[in-house]
mmCIF file of C-alpha atoms and ligand atoms in Angstrom:
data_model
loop_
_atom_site.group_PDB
_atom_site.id
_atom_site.type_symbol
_atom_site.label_atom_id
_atom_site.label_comp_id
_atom_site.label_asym_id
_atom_site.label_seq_id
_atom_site.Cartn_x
_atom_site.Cartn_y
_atom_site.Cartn_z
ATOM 1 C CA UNK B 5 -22.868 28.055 -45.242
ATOM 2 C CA UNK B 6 -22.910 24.926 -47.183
ATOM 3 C CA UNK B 7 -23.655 25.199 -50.986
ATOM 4 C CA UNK B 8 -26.651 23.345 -52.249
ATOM 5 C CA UNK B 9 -27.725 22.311 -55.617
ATOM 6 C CA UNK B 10 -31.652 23.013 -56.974
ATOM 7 C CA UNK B 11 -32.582 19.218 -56.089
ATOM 8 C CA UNK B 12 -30.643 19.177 -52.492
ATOM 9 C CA UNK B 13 -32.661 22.284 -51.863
ATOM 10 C CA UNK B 14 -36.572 21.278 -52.780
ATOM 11 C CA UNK B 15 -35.533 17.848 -50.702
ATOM 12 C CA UNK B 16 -34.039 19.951 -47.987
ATOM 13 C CA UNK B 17 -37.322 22.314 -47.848
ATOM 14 C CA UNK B 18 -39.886 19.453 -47.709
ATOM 15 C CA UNK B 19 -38.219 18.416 -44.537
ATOM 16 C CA UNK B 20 -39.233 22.220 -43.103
ATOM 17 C CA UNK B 21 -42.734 22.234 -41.433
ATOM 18 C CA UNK B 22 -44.409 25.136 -43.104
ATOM 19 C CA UNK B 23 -44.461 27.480 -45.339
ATOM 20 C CA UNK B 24 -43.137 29.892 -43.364
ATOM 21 C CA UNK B 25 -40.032 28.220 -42.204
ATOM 22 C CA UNK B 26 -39.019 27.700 -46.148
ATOM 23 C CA UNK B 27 -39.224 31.344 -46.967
ATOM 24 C CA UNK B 28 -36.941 31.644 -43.890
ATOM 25 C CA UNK B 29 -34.705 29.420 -45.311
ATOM 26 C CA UNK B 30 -34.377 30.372 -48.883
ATOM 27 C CA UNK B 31 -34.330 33.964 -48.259
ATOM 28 C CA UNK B 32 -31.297 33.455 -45.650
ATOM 29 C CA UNK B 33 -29.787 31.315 -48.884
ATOM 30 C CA UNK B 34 -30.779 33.700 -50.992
ATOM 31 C CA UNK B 35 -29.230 36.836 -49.457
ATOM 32 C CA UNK B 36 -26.416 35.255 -47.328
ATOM 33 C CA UNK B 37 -24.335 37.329 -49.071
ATOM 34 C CA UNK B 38 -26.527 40.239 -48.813
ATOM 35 C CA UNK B 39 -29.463 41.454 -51.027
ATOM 36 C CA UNK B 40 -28.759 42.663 -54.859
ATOM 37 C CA UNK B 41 -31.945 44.105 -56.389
ATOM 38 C CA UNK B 42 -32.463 42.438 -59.488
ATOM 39 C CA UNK B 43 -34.051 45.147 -61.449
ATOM 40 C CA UNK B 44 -31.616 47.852 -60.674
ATOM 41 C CA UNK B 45 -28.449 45.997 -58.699
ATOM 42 C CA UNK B 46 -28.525 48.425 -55.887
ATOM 43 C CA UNK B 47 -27.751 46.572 -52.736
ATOM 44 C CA UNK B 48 -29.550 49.252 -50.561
ATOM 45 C CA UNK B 49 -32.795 47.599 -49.674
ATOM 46 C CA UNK B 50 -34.581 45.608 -46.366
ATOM 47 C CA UNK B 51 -36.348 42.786 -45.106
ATOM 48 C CA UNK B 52 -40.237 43.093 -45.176
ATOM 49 C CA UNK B 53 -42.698 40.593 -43.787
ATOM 50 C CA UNK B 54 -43.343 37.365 -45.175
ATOM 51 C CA UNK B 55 -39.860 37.450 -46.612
ATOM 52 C CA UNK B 56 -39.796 39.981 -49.074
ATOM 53 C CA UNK B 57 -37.020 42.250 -50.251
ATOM 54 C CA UNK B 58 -37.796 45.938 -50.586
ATOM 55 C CA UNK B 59 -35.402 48.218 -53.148
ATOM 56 C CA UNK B 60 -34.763 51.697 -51.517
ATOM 57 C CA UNK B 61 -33.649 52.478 -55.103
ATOM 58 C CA UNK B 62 -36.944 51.613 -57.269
ATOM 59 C CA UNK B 63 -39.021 50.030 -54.539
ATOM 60 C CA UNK B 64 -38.962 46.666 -56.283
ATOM 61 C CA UNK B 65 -40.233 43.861 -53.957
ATOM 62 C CA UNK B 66 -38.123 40.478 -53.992
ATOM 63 C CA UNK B 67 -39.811 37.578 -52.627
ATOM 64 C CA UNK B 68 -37.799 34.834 -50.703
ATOM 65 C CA UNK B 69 -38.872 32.035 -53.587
ATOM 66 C CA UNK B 70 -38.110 34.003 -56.861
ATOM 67 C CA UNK B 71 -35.601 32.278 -57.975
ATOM 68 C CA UNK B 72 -36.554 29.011 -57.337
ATOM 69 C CA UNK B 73 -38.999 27.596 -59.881
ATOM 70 C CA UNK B 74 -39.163 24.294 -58.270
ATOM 71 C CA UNK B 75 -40.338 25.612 -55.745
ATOM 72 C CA UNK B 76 -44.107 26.759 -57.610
ATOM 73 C CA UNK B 77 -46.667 25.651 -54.522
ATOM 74 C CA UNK B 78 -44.812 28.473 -52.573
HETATM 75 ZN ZN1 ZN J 19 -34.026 48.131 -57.262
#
């Protein structure tokens, strides 16, 4: 996968149609190389709806756009 700077990123994801489809893409960004909690670094965790990460570990939820202050509307 291509690497993309913060600014590449918010231009690339006003290009997507909804809301929807940029939580798809950030959270396949995000995790592309697999999901690392960030409250307790276990990597044991899955995909929930809406694009949230759930920790098996401490059931910390990740969402897709965390991460990504530019990114506020979402
Ligand atoms: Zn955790």
């Amino acid at each position: 996968m291509e690497q993309f700077e913060g600014k590449n990123i918010l231009n690339f994801v006003k290009e997507l149609p909804n809301d929807d489809a940029c939580k798809a893409y950030l959270a396949k960004y995000k995790w592309q190389d697999g999901f690392v909690c960030p409250k307790c670094c276990s990597n044991r965790g899955c995909m929930k709806k809406d694009y949230k990460y759930h920790c098996y570990s401490c059931h910390h939820v990740e969402s897709a756009t965390v991460g990504f202050p530019f990114l506020g509307h979402l």
